[in-house]
Short mmCIF file of C-alpha atoms in Angstrom, two decimals:
data_model
loop_
_atom_site.label_atom_id
_atom_site.label_comp_id
_atom_site.label_asym_id
_atom_site.label_seq_id
_atom_site.Cartn_x
_atom_site.Cartn_y
_atom_site.Cartn_z
CA MET I 4 -181.81 -28.64 -114.48
CA ASN I 5 -178.55 -26.76 -114.92
CA ILE I 6 -176.74 -25.83 -118.12
CA GLU I 7 -174.16 -28.62 -117.87
CA GLU I 8 -176.86 -31.28 -118.37
CA ILE I 9 -177.39 -30.00 -121.90
CA HIS I 10 -174.10 -31.70 -122.79
CA ASN I 11 -175.37 -34.98 -121.32
CA PRO I 12 -174.93 -37.58 -124.09
CA ASN I 13 -178.17 -39.29 -122.97
CA LEU I 14 -180.19 -36.11 -123.46
CA PHE I 15 -181.73 -36.52 -126.92
CA PRO I 16 -185.16 -35.73 -128.39
CA TYR I 17 -187.77 -38.33 -127.64
CA GLU I 18 -189.61 -38.74 -130.95
CA HIS I 19 -193.28 -39.55 -130.75
CA GLU I 20 -196.42 -38.77 -132.69
CA GLY I 21 -196.85 -35.01 -132.65
CA TYR I 22 -193.18 -34.40 -131.82
CA GLU I 23 -192.89 -31.63 -134.44
CA THR I 24 -196.05 -29.93 -133.17
CA ALA I 25 -194.57 -29.95 -129.68
CA LEU I 26 -191.42 -28.24 -130.99
CA LYS I 27 -193.52 -25.53 -132.61
CA ASN I 28 -195.19 -25.01 -129.24
CA GLN I 29 -191.86 -24.60 -127.43
CA THR I 30 -192.22 -27.95 -125.66
CA LEU I 31 -189.38 -30.46 -125.69
CA PHE I 32 -189.71 -34.19 -125.09
CA SER I 33 -186.49 -35.82 -124.02
CA LYS I 34 -184.97 -38.77 -122.21
CA ILE I 35 -182.83 -38.46 -119.11
CA ASP I 36 -181.42 -41.79 -117.95
CA ASP I 37 -184.16 -43.67 -119.89
CA GLU I 38 -186.90 -41.58 -118.26
CA ILE I 39 -189.09 -39.55 -120.65
CA VAL I 40 -189.44 -35.95 -119.48
CA ILE I 41 -191.01 -32.73 -120.76
CA LEU I 42 -188.78 -29.64 -120.81
CA ILE I 43 -190.27 -26.13 -120.82
CA THR I 44 -189.19 -22.61 -119.86
CA GLN I 45 -190.84 -19.67 -118.10
CA GLU I 46 -190.66 -17.46 -121.22
CA PHE I 47 -193.02 -19.73 -123.22
CA LEU I 48 -195.02 -21.02 -120.27
CA THR I 49 -198.43 -20.06 -121.69
CA ILE I 50 -197.75 -21.61 -125.11
CA SER I 51 -196.40 -24.84 -123.59
CA PHE I 52 -199.25 -25.29 -121.09
CA ASP I 53 -201.82 -24.54 -123.77
CA TYR I 54 -200.31 -27.34 -125.88
CA LEU I 55 -199.95 -29.80 -122.98
CA SER I 56 -203.55 -29.21 -121.85
CA LYS I 57 -204.74 -30.92 -125.04
CA TYR I 58 -203.00 -34.21 -124.18
CA ASP I 59 -202.91 -36.62 -121.25
CA TYR I 60 -199.17 -36.95 -120.83
CA GLU I 61 -197.97 -38.36 -117.51
CA TYR I 62 -194.33 -37.44 -117.97
CA LYS I 63 -192.37 -35.41 -115.45
CA ILE I 64 -192.17 -31.67 -116.34
CA ILE I 65 -188.82 -29.93 -115.84
CA PHE I 66 -188.32 -26.16 -115.97
CA LEU I 67 -185.15 -24.87 -117.67
CA ASP I 68 -183.66 -21.40 -117.49
CA GLU I 69 -183.99 -19.37 -120.70
CA MET I 70 -180.39 -19.93 -121.93
CA SER I 71 -180.47 -23.70 -121.29
CA PHE I 72 -183.81 -24.07 -123.06
CA GLU I 73 -182.64 -22.06 -126.08
CA ARG I 74 -179.48 -24.14 -126.52
CA LEU I 75 -181.39 -27.39 -126.15
CA TYR I 76 -184.16 -26.23 -128.51
CA THR I 77 -181.54 -25.28 -131.13
CA ARG I 78 -179.91 -28.69 -130.78
CA PHE I 79 -183.25 -30.48 -131.25
CA ILE I 80 -184.00 -28.39 -134.36
CA GLU I 81 -180.56 -29.21 -135.79
CA ILE I 82 -181.09 -32.95 -135.27
CA LYS I 83 -184.53 -32.74 -136.86
CA THR I 84 -183.27 -30.64 -139.80
CA ASP I 85 -180.31 -32.97 -140.31
CA LYS I 86 -182.69 -35.93 -140.71
CA GLU I 87 -184.93 -34.00 -143.08
CA MET I 88 -181.98 -32.91 -145.23
CA THR I 89 -180.63 -36.44 -145.40
CA GLN I 90 -184.06 -37.58 -146.55
CA ILE I 91 -184.24 -34.81 -149.18
CA GLN I 92 -180.75 -35.66 -150.40
CA GLN I 93 -181.82 -39.30 -150.81
CA GLU I 94 -184.98 -38.23 -152.64
CA GLN I 95 -182.87 -36.03 -154.92
CA GLU I 96 -180.56 -38.95 -155.74
CA ASP I 97 -183.55 -41.24 -156.39
CA ALA I 98 -185.21 -38.61 -158.57
CA SER I 99 -181.99 -38.07 -160.51
CA GLY I 100 -181.70 -41.82 -161.13
CA ASP I 101 -185.33 -42.28 -162.16
CA GLU I 102 -186.04 -39.11 -164.12
CA GLY I 103 -182.67 -38.06 -165.47
CA ASP I 104 -182.55 -34.27 -165.93
CA ASP I 105 -186.22 -33.64 -164.99
CA PHE I 106 -185.30 -32.85 -161.36
CA SER I 107 -184.02 -29.28 -160.95
CA VAL I 108 -182.26 -28.27 -157.74
CA ALA I 109 -182.54 -24.59 -158.73
CA GLU I 110 -186.33 -24.95 -159.06
CA PHE I 111 -186.54 -26.86 -155.79
CA LEU I 112 -184.71 -24.21 -153.79
CA LYS I 113 -187.18 -21.34 -153.90
CA ASN I 114 -186.52 -18.00 -152.22
CA SER I 115 -188.61 -17.16 -149.16
CA SER I 116 -189.74 -13.67 -148.24
CA ASP I 117 -188.97 -13.49 -144.53
CA ILE I 118 -186.75 -16.02 -142.77
CA LEU I 119 -188.96 -15.96 -139.68
CA THR I 120 -192.12 -16.86 -141.64
CA SER I 121 -190.73 -19.75 -143.66
CA GLU I 122 -192.14 -22.61 -141.59
CA GLU I 123 -193.44 -24.48 -144.64
CA SER I 124 -190.18 -24.10 -146.63
CA ALA I 125 -187.99 -27.01 -147.58
CA PRO I 126 -185.53 -28.10 -144.82
CA ILE I 127 -182.48 -26.89 -146.76
CA ILE I 128 -184.05 -23.41 -147.06
CA LYS I 129 -184.96 -23.42 -143.37
CA PHE I 130 -181.44 -24.43 -142.44
CA VAL I 131 -179.78 -21.65 -144.48
CA ASN I 132 -182.28 -19.16 -143.07
CA SER I 133 -181.44 -20.36 -139.56
CA LEU I 134 -177.74 -19.68 -140.27
CA PHE I 135 -178.58 -16.04 -141.01
CA TYR I 136 -180.91 -15.78 -138.03
CA GLN I 137 -178.38 -17.23 -135.59
CA ALA I 138 -175.62 -15.00 -137.01
CA ILE I 139 -177.70 -11.87 -136.46
CA LYS I 140 -178.75 -13.04 -133.00
CA LYS I 141 -175.13 -13.63 -132.00
CA LYS I 142 -174.13 -10.24 -133.52
CA SER I 143 -171.83 -11.95 -136.01
CA SER I 144 -170.12 -9.95 -138.76
CA ASP I 145 -169.25 -12.90 -141.04
CA ILE I 146 -170.49 -16.43 -141.72
CA HIS I 147 -167.89 -18.97 -142.92
CA VAL I 148 -169.08 -22.14 -144.65
CA GLU I 149 -166.07 -24.43 -145.11
CA MET I 150 -165.53 -27.81 -146.72
CA HIS I 151 -162.98 -30.26 -145.29
CA GLU I 152 -162.00 -33.79 -146.30
CA PHE I 153 -164.70 -35.69 -144.40
CA LYS I 154 -167.11 -32.99 -143.23
CA GLY I 155 -168.41 -29.47 -143.66
CA GLU I 156 -168.30 -26.76 -141.03
CA VAL I 157 -170.04 -23.44 -140.34
CA ARG I 158 -168.25 -20.79 -138.27
CA TYR I 159 -169.28 -17.32 -137.12
CA ARG I 160 -167.03 -14.32 -136.57
CA VAL I 161 -168.13 -12.59 -133.38
CA ASP I 162 -166.16 -9.68 -131.91
CA GLY I 163 -163.42 -10.34 -134.46
CA VAL I 164 -162.88 -14.01 -133.56
CA LEU I 165 -164.16 -17.11 -135.37
CA PHE I 166 -165.95 -19.86 -133.45
CA LYS I 167 -167.56 -23.10 -134.67
CA HIS I 168 -171.33 -23.19 -134.98
CA ILE I 169 -172.08 -26.62 -136.48
CA GLU I 170 -170.59 -29.56 -138.41
CA LEU I 171 -172.45 -31.18 -141.31
CA ASP I 172 -172.09 -34.02 -143.76
CA LYS I 173 -170.22 -33.00 -146.94
CA ASN I 174 -173.14 -33.90 -149.20
CA ILE I 175 -175.55 -31.80 -147.18
CA MET I 176 -173.02 -28.96 -147.16
CA ALA I 177 -173.03 -29.06 -150.98
CA LEU I 178 -176.79 -28.43 -150.89
CA VAL I 179 -176.26 -25.52 -148.46
CA ILE I 180 -173.73 -23.92 -150.80
CA SER I 181 -176.08 -24.42 -153.77
CA ARG I 182 -178.85 -22.68 -151.84
CA ILE I 183 -176.55 -19.74 -151.05
CA LYS I 184 -175.63 -19.48 -154.75
CA VAL I 185 -179.28 -19.44 -155.77
CA ILE I 186 -180.24 -16.56 -153.47
CA SER I 187 -177.07 -14.67 -154.52
CA ASN I 188 -177.81 -15.05 -158.26
CA LEU I 189 -174.60 -17.03 -158.84
CA ASP I 190 -173.96 -19.97 -161.18
CA ILE I 191 -174.67 -23.16 -159.20
CA SER I 192 -172.97 -25.31 -161.87
CA GLU I 193 -169.67 -23.38 -161.76
CA LYS I 194 -167.35 -24.80 -159.10
CA ARG I 195 -163.92 -24.09 -160.63
CA ILE I 196 -163.56 -20.32 -160.29
CA PRO I 197 -164.23 -17.77 -157.51
CA GLN I 198 -167.61 -16.03 -157.56
CA ASP I 199 -168.82 -12.88 -155.82
CA GLY I 200 -172.42 -11.85 -155.29
CA ARG I 201 -174.90 -10.14 -153.01
CA THR I 202 -178.22 -11.11 -151.50
CA GLN I 203 -180.78 -9.56 -149.22
CA ILE I 204 -182.64 -11.20 -146.37
CA LYS I 205 -185.51 -10.05 -144.18
CA VAL I 206 -185.62 -10.70 -140.46
CA SER I 207 -188.71 -9.46 -138.61
CA GLY I 208 -189.44 -7.07 -141.49
CA LYS I 209 -185.93 -5.57 -141.46
CA SER I 210 -183.87 -5.96 -144.66
CA LEU I 211 -180.17 -6.82 -144.45
CA ASP I 212 -177.64 -6.93 -147.27
CA ILE I 213 -175.25 -9.88 -147.42
CA ARG I 214 -172.03 -9.86 -149.47
CA VAL I 215 -171.19 -13.38 -150.67
CA SER I 216 -167.75 -14.64 -151.72
CA ILE I 217 -167.27 -18.20 -152.98
CA LEU I 218 -163.82 -19.71 -153.44
CA PRO I 219 -162.93 -23.20 -154.75
CA THR I 220 -160.57 -25.09 -152.41
CA PHE I 221 -158.94 -28.52 -152.52
CA TYR I 222 -161.88 -30.30 -150.83
CA GLY I 223 -164.66 -28.19 -152.31
CA GLU I 224 -166.02 -24.66 -152.25
CA ARG I 225 -165.92 -22.40 -149.22
CA VAL I 226 -168.26 -19.46 -148.70
CA VAL I 227 -167.78 -16.29 -146.68
CA MET I 228 -170.83 -14.08 -146.17
CA ARG I 229 -170.35 -10.57 -144.78
CA ILE I 230 -173.40 -9.04 -143.09
CA LEU I 231 -173.46 -5.41 -144.21
CA MET I 232 -174.80 -2.78 -141.85
CA GLN I 233 -177.58 -0.23 -142.39
CA SER I 234 -177.27 3.52 -141.82
CA GLU I 235 -179.15 3.28 -138.50
CA ASP I 236 -176.46 0.86 -137.25
CA ILE I 237 -173.63 3.37 -137.72
CA PRO I 238 -172.38 4.42 -134.27
CA SER I 239 -171.74 8.05 -133.50
CA LEU I 240 -168.21 9.30 -132.86
CA GLN I 241 -168.95 9.29 -129.12
CA GLU I 242 -170.24 5.68 -129.23
CA LEU I 243 -167.06 4.26 -130.77
CA GLY I 244 -165.48 3.99 -127.33
CA PHE I 245 -162.36 6.07 -127.85
CA ASP I 246 -160.89 8.09 -125.02
CA GLU I 247 -162.75 11.39 -124.58
CA THR I 248 -159.62 13.38 -125.47
CA ILE I 249 -159.29 11.55 -128.83
CA THR I 250 -163.00 12.06 -129.57
CA GLN I 251 -162.70 15.82 -128.95
CA LYS I 252 -159.60 16.08 -131.15
CA LEU I 253 -161.32 14.12 -133.94
CA GLU I 254 -164.31 16.50 -133.76
CA THR I 255 -161.89 19.41 -134.17
CA LEU I 256 -160.13 17.74 -137.13
CA VAL I 257 -163.35 17.05 -139.08
CA SER I 258 -164.40 20.70 -138.69
CA ASN I 259 -161.67 21.66 -141.18
CA SER I 260 -162.91 22.65 -144.64
CA TYR I 261 -160.09 20.83 -146.46
CA GLY I 262 -157.23 18.40 -145.82
CA MET I 263 -156.73 14.65 -145.44
CA ILE I 264 -157.62 12.50 -142.40
CA LEU I 265 -156.44 8.89 -142.40
CA VAL I 266 -157.48 5.88 -140.29
CA THR I 267 -154.99 3.01 -140.12
CA GLY I 268 -154.88 -0.49 -138.68
CA PRO I 269 -155.00 -4.15 -139.73
CA THR I 270 -158.03 -5.83 -141.31
CA GLY I 271 -160.95 -6.06 -138.89
CA SER I 272 -159.82 -3.19 -136.65
CA GLY I 273 -162.96 -1.10 -137.33
CA LYS I 274 -161.52 1.42 -139.82
CA SER I 275 -164.64 1.51 -142.04
CA THR I 276 -166.92 2.00 -139.03
CA THR I 277 -164.79 4.90 -137.80
CA LEU I 278 -164.79 6.53 -141.26
CA HIS I 279 -168.59 6.35 -141.44
CA ALA I 280 -168.88 7.70 -137.89
CA LEU I 281 -166.70 10.65 -138.98
CA LEU I 282 -168.92 11.18 -142.04
CA GLN I 283 -172.06 11.19 -139.88
CA GLN I 284 -170.38 13.89 -137.81
CA VAL I 285 -170.10 16.19 -140.86
CA VAL I 286 -173.32 15.27 -142.74
CA ASP I 287 -175.13 18.44 -143.73
CA SER I 288 -177.77 19.25 -146.33
CA GLU I 289 -175.48 22.06 -147.54
CA LYS I 290 -172.60 19.66 -148.28
CA ASN I 291 -172.06 17.25 -151.17
CA ILE I 292 -170.58 14.05 -149.71
CA ILE I 293 -169.45 11.25 -152.04
CA THR I 294 -167.75 7.97 -151.12
CA ILE I 295 -166.07 5.23 -153.15
CA GLU I 296 -165.80 1.93 -151.32
CA ASP I 297 -164.99 -1.74 -151.84
CA PRO I 298 -167.50 -2.93 -150.78
CA VAL I 299 -170.15 -0.45 -149.59
CA GLU I 300 -170.35 -1.77 -146.01
CA TYR I 301 -172.81 0.75 -144.57
CA LYS I 302 -175.76 1.91 -146.66
CA SER I 303 -176.43 5.55 -145.86
CA ASP I 304 -179.44 7.57 -147.02
CA ASN I 305 -177.78 11.00 -146.99
CA ILE I 306 -174.47 10.12 -148.67
CA ASN I 307 -173.74 9.32 -152.34
CA GLN I 308 -171.92 5.96 -152.35
CA ILE I 309 -170.01 4.33 -155.21
CA GLN I 310 -169.08 0.64 -155.35
CA VAL I 311 -165.67 -0.24 -156.85
CA ASN I 312 -166.00 -2.48 -159.91
CA SER I 313 -162.61 -3.41 -161.34
CA LYS I 314 -164.23 -5.53 -164.10
CA VAL I 315 -165.46 -2.38 -165.84
CA GLY I 316 -162.46 -0.24 -164.89
CA LEU I 317 -164.05 1.53 -161.90
CA THR I 318 -161.10 1.51 -159.48
CA PHE I 319 -160.36 3.76 -156.52
CA ALA I 320 -158.14 5.97 -158.71
CA SER I 321 -160.56 6.30 -161.67
CA GLY I 322 -163.54 6.70 -159.35
CA LEU I 323 -161.78 9.42 -157.35
CA ARG I 324 -161.01 11.33 -160.56
CA SER I 325 -164.70 11.21 -161.51
CA ILE I 326 -165.80 12.22 -158.01
CA LEU I 327 -163.67 15.37 -158.14
CA ARG I 328 -165.63 16.46 -161.24
CA GLN I 329 -168.88 16.14 -159.24
CA ASP I 330 -168.21 19.24 -157.13
CA PRO I 331 -167.82 17.40 -153.78
CA ASP I 332 -167.23 19.07 -150.44
CA ILE I 333 -166.25 15.87 -148.63
CA VAL I 334 -164.83 12.66 -150.15
CA MET I 335 -164.41 9.29 -148.48
CA LEU I 336 -162.04 6.85 -150.16
CA GLY I 337 -162.22 3.24 -148.98
CA GLU I 338 -158.47 2.68 -149.08
CA ILE I 339 -155.30 4.23 -150.50
CA ARG I 340 -153.68 1.23 -152.18
CA ASP I 341 -151.27 2.54 -154.80
CA THR I 342 -149.21 5.50 -156.00
CA GLU I 343 -151.91 6.84 -158.33
CA THR I 344 -154.62 6.86 -155.66
CA ALA I 345 -152.25 8.44 -153.11
CA SER I 346 -151.28 11.22 -155.53
CA ILE I 347 -154.88 12.08 -156.47
CA SER I 348 -155.92 11.98 -152.78
CA VAL I 349 -153.24 14.50 -151.78
CA GLN I 350 -154.14 16.77 -154.71
CA ALA I 351 -157.82 16.61 -153.71
CA ALA I 352 -156.96 17.51 -150.11
CA LEU I 353 -154.88 20.48 -151.33
CA THR I 354 -157.59 21.85 -153.62
CA GLY I 355 -160.29 22.49 -151.05
CA HIS I 356 -161.77 19.05 -150.31
CA LEU I 357 -161.96 17.28 -146.96
CA LEU I 358 -160.87 13.70 -147.67
CA PHE I 359 -161.15 10.62 -145.41
CA SER I 360 -159.39 7.35 -146.20
CA THR I 361 -157.64 4.30 -144.73
CA LEU I 362 -154.15 2.83 -144.90
CA HIS I 363 -152.74 -0.51 -143.78
CA THR I 364 -150.09 0.49 -141.23
CA ASN I 365 -149.68 -0.68 -137.66
CA ARG I 366 -148.91 2.67 -136.00
CA ALA I 367 -150.14 6.18 -136.78
CA PRO I 368 -146.78 7.90 -137.58
CA ALA I 369 -145.92 5.03 -139.98
CA ALA I 370 -148.57 6.43 -142.36
CA ILE I 371 -146.13 9.23 -143.23
CA SER I 372 -143.38 6.90 -144.46
CA ARG I 373 -145.98 4.70 -146.22
CA LEU I 374 -147.24 7.65 -148.28
CA ILE I 375 -143.68 8.78 -149.02
CA ASP I 376 -142.92 5.24 -150.26
CA MET I 377 -145.94 5.62 -152.57
CA GLY I 378 -144.27 8.64 -154.15
CA VAL I 379 -145.98 11.52 -152.35
CA GLU I 380 -143.64 14.50 -151.98
CA ARG I 381 -142.84 15.54 -148.41
CA PHE I 382 -143.81 19.18 -148.90
CA LEU I 383 -147.21 18.15 -150.32
CA LEU I 384 -147.77 15.80 -147.37
CA SER I 385 -146.99 18.49 -144.80
CA SER I 386 -149.57 20.80 -146.43
CA SER I 387 -152.37 18.25 -146.96
CA LEU I 388 -152.32 15.80 -144.03
CA LEU I 389 -154.33 16.86 -140.98
CA GLY I 390 -154.02 13.75 -138.82
CA VAL I 391 -153.76 9.96 -138.65
CA LEU I 392 -155.74 7.70 -136.30
CA ALA I 393 -154.34 4.20 -135.68
CA GLN I 394 -156.88 1.96 -133.99
CA ARG I 395 -157.63 -1.53 -132.69
CA LEU I 396 -160.75 -3.26 -131.40
CA VAL I 397 -160.13 -4.96 -128.05
CA ARG I 398 -162.54 -7.52 -126.59
CA LYS I 399 -163.70 -6.78 -123.05
CA LEU I 400 -163.77 -9.52 -120.43
CA CYS I 401 -167.18 -10.66 -119.22
CA GLU I 402 -167.74 -9.14 -115.79
CA TYR I 403 -169.76 -12.16 -114.64
CA CYS I 404 -167.16 -14.89 -115.13
CA LYS I 405 -163.64 -13.42 -115.44
CA GLU I 406 -161.06 -14.98 -113.11
CA GLU I 407 -157.57 -14.11 -111.98
CA ASP I 408 -154.93 -15.31 -114.46
CA ILE I 409 -152.24 -16.68 -112.14
CA LEU I 410 -150.19 -18.19 -114.99
CA GLY I 411 -150.46 -15.06 -117.15
CA GLU I 412 -149.20 -12.83 -114.33
CA LYS I 413 -145.73 -14.33 -114.85
CA PHE I 414 -145.54 -12.86 -118.37
CA VAL I 415 -147.01 -9.39 -117.91
CA ASP I 416 -143.57 -7.76 -117.64
CA GLU I 417 -143.35 -8.05 -121.46
CA PHE I 418 -146.11 -5.42 -121.60
CA GLY I 419 -144.42 -3.18 -119.05
CA VAL I 420 -146.82 -4.19 -116.29
CA ALA I 421 -145.52 -4.78 -112.75
CA SER I 422 -145.23 -8.49 -111.92
CA ASP I 423 -147.38 -8.14 -108.79
CA THR I 424 -150.34 -6.77 -110.79
CA VAL I 425 -153.55 -8.83 -110.65
CA ILE I 426 -154.75 -9.56 -114.19
CA PHE I 427 -157.76 -11.53 -115.34
CA LYS I 428 -158.56 -14.19 -117.94
CA ALA I 429 -161.65 -15.28 -119.89
CA CYS I 430 -163.71 -18.21 -118.60
CA GLY I 431 -167.17 -18.28 -120.18
CA CYS I 432 -170.75 -18.30 -118.89
CA LYS I 433 -174.27 -17.98 -120.24
CA GLU I 434 -174.10 -14.16 -119.98
CA CYS I 435 -171.30 -14.01 -122.59
CA ASN I 436 -172.46 -17.01 -124.67
CA PHE I 437 -169.55 -19.01 -123.19
CA THR I 438 -166.87 -16.92 -124.93
CA GLY I 439 -165.48 -15.18 -121.83
CA TYR I 440 -165.83 -11.78 -123.54
CA SER I 441 -168.65 -9.30 -123.81
CA GLY I 442 -168.38 -6.62 -126.49
CA ARG I 443 -165.40 -4.69 -127.81
CA VAL I 444 -163.94 -1.27 -127.19
CA ALA I 445 -161.93 0.84 -129.64
CA ILE I 446 -158.52 2.14 -128.63
CA GLY I 447 -156.57 4.53 -130.81
CA GLU I 448 -153.53 6.77 -131.06
CA LEU I 449 -154.20 10.09 -132.81
CA PHE I 450 -151.23 11.60 -134.62
CA ILE I 451 -151.95 15.27 -135.37
CA VAL I 452 -149.79 17.05 -137.95
CA ASP I 453 -149.04 20.35 -136.18
CA ASP I 454 -146.41 22.99 -136.96
CA ILE I 455 -143.58 20.99 -135.34
CA ILE I 456 -144.42 17.85 -137.34
CA GLN I 457 -144.78 19.92 -140.55
CA ASN I 458 -141.31 21.42 -140.10
CA ASN I 459 -139.79 17.98 -139.51
CA LEU I 460 -141.55 16.53 -142.56
CA HIS I 461 -139.40 18.65 -144.85
CA HIS I 462 -136.37 16.60 -143.74
CA GLU I 463 -135.49 12.90 -143.64
CA ILE I 464 -137.04 11.45 -140.48
CA ASP I 465 -137.63 7.83 -139.43
CA ASP I 466 -140.75 6.33 -137.85
CA ASN I 467 -139.26 6.07 -134.34
CA THR I 468 -138.33 9.75 -134.27
CA MET I 469 -141.76 10.65 -135.61
CA MET I 470 -143.39 8.50 -132.92
CA GLN I 471 -141.38 10.25 -130.19
CA LEU I 472 -142.36 13.66 -131.56
CA ALA I 473 -146.02 12.60 -131.49
CA ILE I 474 -145.74 11.32 -127.89
CA ASP I 475 -144.05 14.58 -126.86
CA ASN I 476 -147.00 16.33 -128.49
CA GLY I 477 -149.48 14.46 -126.23
CA MET I 478 -150.28 11.32 -128.22
CA ILE I 479 -150.96 8.29 -126.02
CA PRO I 480 -149.55 5.15 -127.74
CA LEU I 481 -151.68 2.04 -128.22
CA SER I 482 -149.26 0.04 -126.05
CA VAL I 483 -149.94 2.33 -123.08
CA GLN I 484 -153.69 1.99 -123.53
CA ILE I 485 -153.64 -1.82 -123.73
CA LYS I 486 -151.42 -1.84 -120.62
CA GLU I 487 -154.03 0.23 -118.75
CA MET I 488 -156.77 -2.18 -119.83
CA LEU I 489 -154.75 -5.11 -118.44
CA ILE I 490 -154.17 -3.34 -115.13
CA ASN I 491 -157.86 -2.34 -114.86
CA GLY I 492 -158.99 -5.91 -115.57
CA THR I 493 -160.89 -4.81 -118.69
CA THR I 494 -159.18 -7.31 -120.98
CA SER I 495 -156.96 -10.39 -120.79
CA LEU I 496 -153.33 -11.11 -121.60
CA ASP I 497 -154.44 -13.46 -124.37
CA GLU I 498 -156.38 -10.63 -126.00
CA ALA I 499 -153.43 -8.26 -125.67
CA VAL I 500 -151.24 -10.83 -127.42
CA ARG I 501 -153.88 -11.35 -130.13
CA ILE I 502 -154.05 -7.61 -130.77
CA GLY I 503 -150.25 -7.63 -131.10
CA ILE I 504 -149.30 -4.36 -129.37
CA LYS I 505 -146.28 -4.06 -127.11
#
């Protein structure tokens, strides 16, 4: 059976006595054109045959490839869980009507230790656990639980792009959100104001931190859960994917004993990951490294990390002041947001500290004018700033299914690509989970403040002139790099447009 048959509307679970036991034994009973069949896969062949040997079934056995079986198995579990949750919801309503306040949802939704060993848990707990499991399996960075007028929806952010995972009834979605609140130690009765919390889950013995944000919307609450990485997940500077020349220059920059290094780019462009990769490059038992972040996205064993807490007055500015009294060698500041933070950062860089931070600018040279707008004096900037890295994360086309983009080739001249160039588009196959893309690569333009730039900083100079000076100094602009990726067939025109570089 091929993968397309999984979308066959007649392909549904055939429920019989022992149906759930069959599911646990990786054996699927289904109907194809009114014929009952048994679906198994090579991966679980021993388990399935061991189960089937105990019964006298005379149904036809069909072998599925691993991807087809997994998608079908997931669909069967979702149908089964949906029925169980509907039943639990009905039981809850009946209990509420019969016993008044005796029924406690908070008591019902108990926390489980490991999401892979929660077979006996309530369906709602199993479903929420499955959301985390699927997110980790698909290498998702965020889980979005959204409420609309007539339905609820769960979406995953994979490689920077959201895609729909499942739709659910609104009433069931309310139970899902309640469960998330319980494990995040939030108030399940409060639905009028935003709430922020954290939780921790275990998958196969490995603990993962989840940052939870709940926001009331017109049709109900929406939840965004960010999966925070562990120290072992931090890539090295070489693994980030930058051009070798940029990597070598970054290694030279971080070898300085003092000064300021900035990473810029829009939200989701990988700035935090790059900062932590730079920190791992300079980690040393002889150095005191302190960070202040909002939130702490990577937990690191050999770095002192501070979480911003505006409710008690711990902001980037106040935290940075306190850090400088802790005798640090290297400081990492999550983001320079205001005049006060910018001023303290520059002073720290001038007084013998190596400081890393981020800014929200599109291009590297624009960081200069942004800091000047924040009130930093030009002569201080020329003495403290070592370099600025502007970066983007670009999705790579799946090598197994990419096809020539005949329509897109008519528009490539906007990116400075010759009209006769063959470019490719995303299609989707089982190798890339039907997204058309497989992984991301970082591209960046590194603006180094050398003697020529320092001399020009003492005078009025606009961003375009600064950009030209940087290019003359050997900086390769982001637009040139995305153009090369289009020509090489590494990415698509749609992705280049999404990234927004021309």
